[in-house]
């Protein structure tokens, strides 16, 4: 099975959602809801109640340098909001890799 989950997204909004049993992950852009559900259930051993996904479109970036304007764009990303079954939690902070 391919690696579907990239990383958990830790922000103020996602920490508020985690109190409600919802967790936010960045996933690969080609993943569908069924693949995301299976990956979460395998990795964290929890029951998934629902999966909501959103695609974040690339934004244009312009930077002024000595040689003129440099144009580029951000990468296409996909986020998934996972709702776990009542009474279950995911420890996303303990799952992060540590430096050392």
PDB file of C-alpha atoms in Angstrom:
ATOM      1  CA  UNK A   1       0.000   0.000   0.000  1.00  0.00           C
ATOM      2  CA  UNK A   2       1.305   3.431  -0.867  1.00  0.00           C
ATOM      3  CA  UNK A   3       2.040   6.126   1.686  1.00  0.00           C
ATOM      4  CA  UNK A   4      -1.161   8.218   1.784  1.00  0.00           C
ATOM      5  CA  UNK A   5      -0.606  10.360   4.875  1.00  0.00           C
ATOM      6  CA  UNK A   6       2.082  13.040   4.692  1.00  0.00           C
ATOM      7  CA  UNK A   7       1.850  14.730   8.097  1.00  0.00           C
ATOM      8  CA  UNK A   8      -0.620  15.933  10.710  1.00  0.00           C
ATOM      9  CA  UNK A   9      -1.405  19.637  10.518  1.00  0.00           C
ATOM     10  CA  UNK A  10      -0.899  21.347  13.872  1.00  0.00           C
ATOM     11  CA  UNK A  11      -2.493  24.772  14.027  1.00  0.00           C
ATOM     12  CA  UNK A  12      -4.773  26.658  16.354  1.00  0.00           C
ATOM     13  CA  UNK A  13      -7.833  25.628  14.396  1.00  0.00           C
ATOM     14  CA  UNK A  14      -6.819  21.967  14.233  1.00  0.00           C
ATOM     15  CA  UNK A  15      -6.193  21.874  17.988  1.00  0.00           C
ATOM     16  CA  UNK A  16      -9.716  23.209  18.557  1.00  0.00           C
ATOM     17  CA  UNK A  17     -11.083  20.505  16.239  1.00  0.00           C
ATOM     18  CA  UNK A  18      -9.165  17.794  18.108  1.00  0.00           C
ATOM     19  CA  UNK A  19     -11.208  18.584  21.211  1.00  0.00           C
ATOM     20  CA  UNK A  20     -14.281  17.577  19.165  1.00  0.00           C
ATOM     21  CA  UNK A  21     -12.658  14.335  17.949  1.00  0.00           C
ATOM     22  CA  UNK A  22     -11.627  15.710  14.550  1.00  0.00           C
ATOM     23  CA  UNK A  23      -8.033  15.647  13.295  1.00  0.00           C
ATOM     24  CA  UNK A  24      -6.456  17.345  10.258  1.00  0.00           C
ATOM     25  CA  UNK A  25      -3.852  15.646   8.050  1.00  0.00           C
ATOM     26  CA  UNK A  26      -2.057  16.589   4.860  1.00  0.00           C
ATOM     27  CA  UNK A  27      -2.419  13.761   2.341  1.00  0.00           C
ATOM     28  CA  UNK A  28      -1.178  13.075  -1.174  1.00  0.00           C
ATOM     29  CA  UNK A  29      -3.266  14.797  -3.834  1.00  0.00           C
ATOM     30  CA  UNK A  30      -4.290  11.578  -5.583  1.00  0.00           C
ATOM     31  CA  UNK A  31      -5.709   9.920  -2.434  1.00  0.00           C
ATOM     32  CA  UNK A  32      -9.438   9.340  -2.140  1.00  0.00           C
ATOM     33  CA  UNK A  33     -11.551   9.122   1.021  1.00  0.00           C
ATOM     34  CA  UNK A  34     -11.505   5.312   1.157  1.00  0.00           C
ATOM     35  CA  UNK A  35      -7.694   5.178   1.003  1.00  0.00           C
ATOM     36  CA  UNK A  36      -7.417   7.900   3.668  1.00  0.00           C
ATOM     37  CA  UNK A  37      -9.822   6.029   5.969  1.00  0.00           C
ATOM     38  CA  UNK A  38      -7.851   2.767   5.620  1.00  0.00           C
ATOM     39  CA  UNK A  39      -4.529   4.530   6.237  1.00  0.00           C
ATOM     40  CA  UNK A  40      -5.798   6.222   9.422  1.00  0.00           C
ATOM     41  CA  UNK A  41      -7.346   3.006  10.755  1.00  0.00           C
ATOM     42  CA  UNK A  42      -4.122   1.040  10.080  1.00  0.00           C
ATOM     43  CA  UNK A  43      -1.711   3.587  11.512  1.00  0.00           C
ATOM     44  CA  UNK A  44      -3.602   4.799  14.591  1.00  0.00           C
ATOM     45  CA  UNK A  45      -5.867   1.789  15.333  1.00  0.00           C
ATOM     46  CA  UNK A  46      -9.040   3.895  15.666  1.00  0.00           C
ATOM     47  CA  UNK A  47     -12.475   3.755  14.077  1.00  0.00           C
ATOM     48  CA  UNK A  48     -13.102   6.512  11.544  1.00  0.00           C
ATOM     49  CA  UNK A  49     -16.611   7.977  11.496  1.00  0.00           C
ATOM     50  CA  UNK A  50     -16.135  10.342   8.537  1.00  0.00           C
ATOM     51  CA  UNK A  51     -13.536  11.798   6.174  1.00  0.00           C
ATOM     52  CA  UNK A  52     -13.793  15.254   4.612  1.00  0.00           C
ATOM     53  CA  UNK A  53     -11.238  16.410   2.058  1.00  0.00           C
ATOM     54  CA  UNK A  54     -10.304  19.717   0.519  1.00  0.00           C
ATOM     55  CA  UNK A  55      -7.861  20.653  -2.207  1.00  0.00           C
ATOM     56  CA  UNK A  56      -5.813  23.807  -1.723  1.00  0.00           C
ATOM     57  CA  UNK A  57      -5.056  25.369  -5.078  1.00  0.00           C
ATOM     58  CA  UNK A  58      -1.595  26.816  -5.812  1.00  0.00           C
ATOM     59  CA  UNK A  59      -1.148  30.550  -5.259  1.00  0.00           C
ATOM     60  CA  UNK A  60       0.973  32.808  -7.428  1.00  0.00           C
ATOM     61  CA  UNK A  61       4.066  34.231  -5.720  1.00  0.00           C
ATOM     62  CA  UNK A  62       6.084  37.189  -7.013  1.00  0.00           C
ATOM     63  CA  UNK A  63       9.401  38.334  -5.577  1.00  0.00           C
ATOM     64  CA  UNK A  64      11.318  41.451  -6.570  1.00  0.00           C
ATOM     65  CA  UNK A  65      15.066  40.910  -6.894  1.00  0.00           C
ATOM     66  CA  UNK A  66      17.989  42.778  -8.432  1.00  0.00           C
ATOM     67  CA  UNK A  67      17.448  40.984 -11.728  1.00  0.00           C
ATOM     68  CA  UNK A  68      13.738  41.782 -11.881  1.00  0.00           C
ATOM     69  CA  UNK A  69      10.642  39.870 -10.906  1.00  0.00           C
ATOM     70  CA  UNK A  70      10.824  36.183 -10.054  1.00  0.00           C
ATOM     71  CA  UNK A  71       7.497  34.452 -10.497  1.00  0.00           C
ATOM     72  CA  UNK A  72       6.474  31.104  -9.108  1.00  0.00           C
ATOM     73  CA  UNK A  73       3.650  29.362  -7.359  1.00  0.00           C
ATOM     74  CA  UNK A  74       3.051  27.257  -4.271  1.00  0.00           C
ATOM     75  CA  UNK A  75       2.451  23.530  -4.472  1.00  0.00           C
ATOM     76  CA  UNK A  76      -0.964  21.913  -4.862  1.00  0.00           C
ATOM     77  CA  UNK A  77      -1.971  20.398  -1.510  1.00  0.00           C
ATOM     78  CA  UNK A  78      -4.785  18.269  -0.137  1.00  0.00           C
ATOM     79  CA  UNK A  79      -6.063  18.215   3.439  1.00  0.00           C
ATOM     80  CA  UNK A  80      -8.289  15.662   5.127  1.00  0.00           C
ATOM     81  CA  UNK A  81     -10.368  16.232   8.254  1.00  0.00           C
ATOM     82  CA  UNK A  82     -10.866  12.920  10.035  1.00  0.00           C
ATOM     83  CA  UNK A  83     -13.667  12.407  12.567  1.00  0.00           C
ATOM     84  CA  UNK A  84     -13.045   9.443  14.860  1.00  0.00           C
ATOM     85  CA  UNK A  85     -15.751   7.453  16.605  1.00  0.00           C
ATOM     86  CA  UNK A  86     -16.846   8.747  20.042  1.00  0.00           C
ATOM     87  CA  UNK A  87     -14.520   7.848  22.899  1.00  0.00           C
ATOM     88  CA  UNK A  88     -11.437   7.408  20.687  1.00  0.00           C
ATOM     89  CA  UNK A  89      -8.489   9.790  20.271  1.00  0.00           C
ATOM     90  CA  UNK A  90      -5.374  10.108  18.115  1.00  0.00           C
ATOM     91  CA  UNK A  91      -2.078  11.264  19.643  1.00  0.00           C
ATOM     92  CA  UNK A  92      -0.718  13.302  16.714  1.00  0.00           C
ATOM     93  CA  UNK A  93       1.896  15.144  18.818  1.00  0.00           C
ATOM     94  CA  UNK A  94       3.460  11.894  20.054  1.00  0.00           C
ATOM     95  CA  UNK A  95       3.565  10.610  16.452  1.00  0.00           C
ATOM     96  CA  UNK A  96       5.798  13.423  15.181  1.00  0.00           C
ATOM     97  CA  UNK A  97       9.462  12.534  14.494  1.00  0.00           C
ATOM     98  CA  UNK A  98      11.892  13.926  17.060  1.00  0.00           C
ATOM     99  CA  UNK A  99      15.275  15.420  16.304  1.00  0.00           C
ATOM    100  CA  UNK A 100      18.256  13.689  17.811  1.00  0.00           C
TER     101      UNK A 100
END
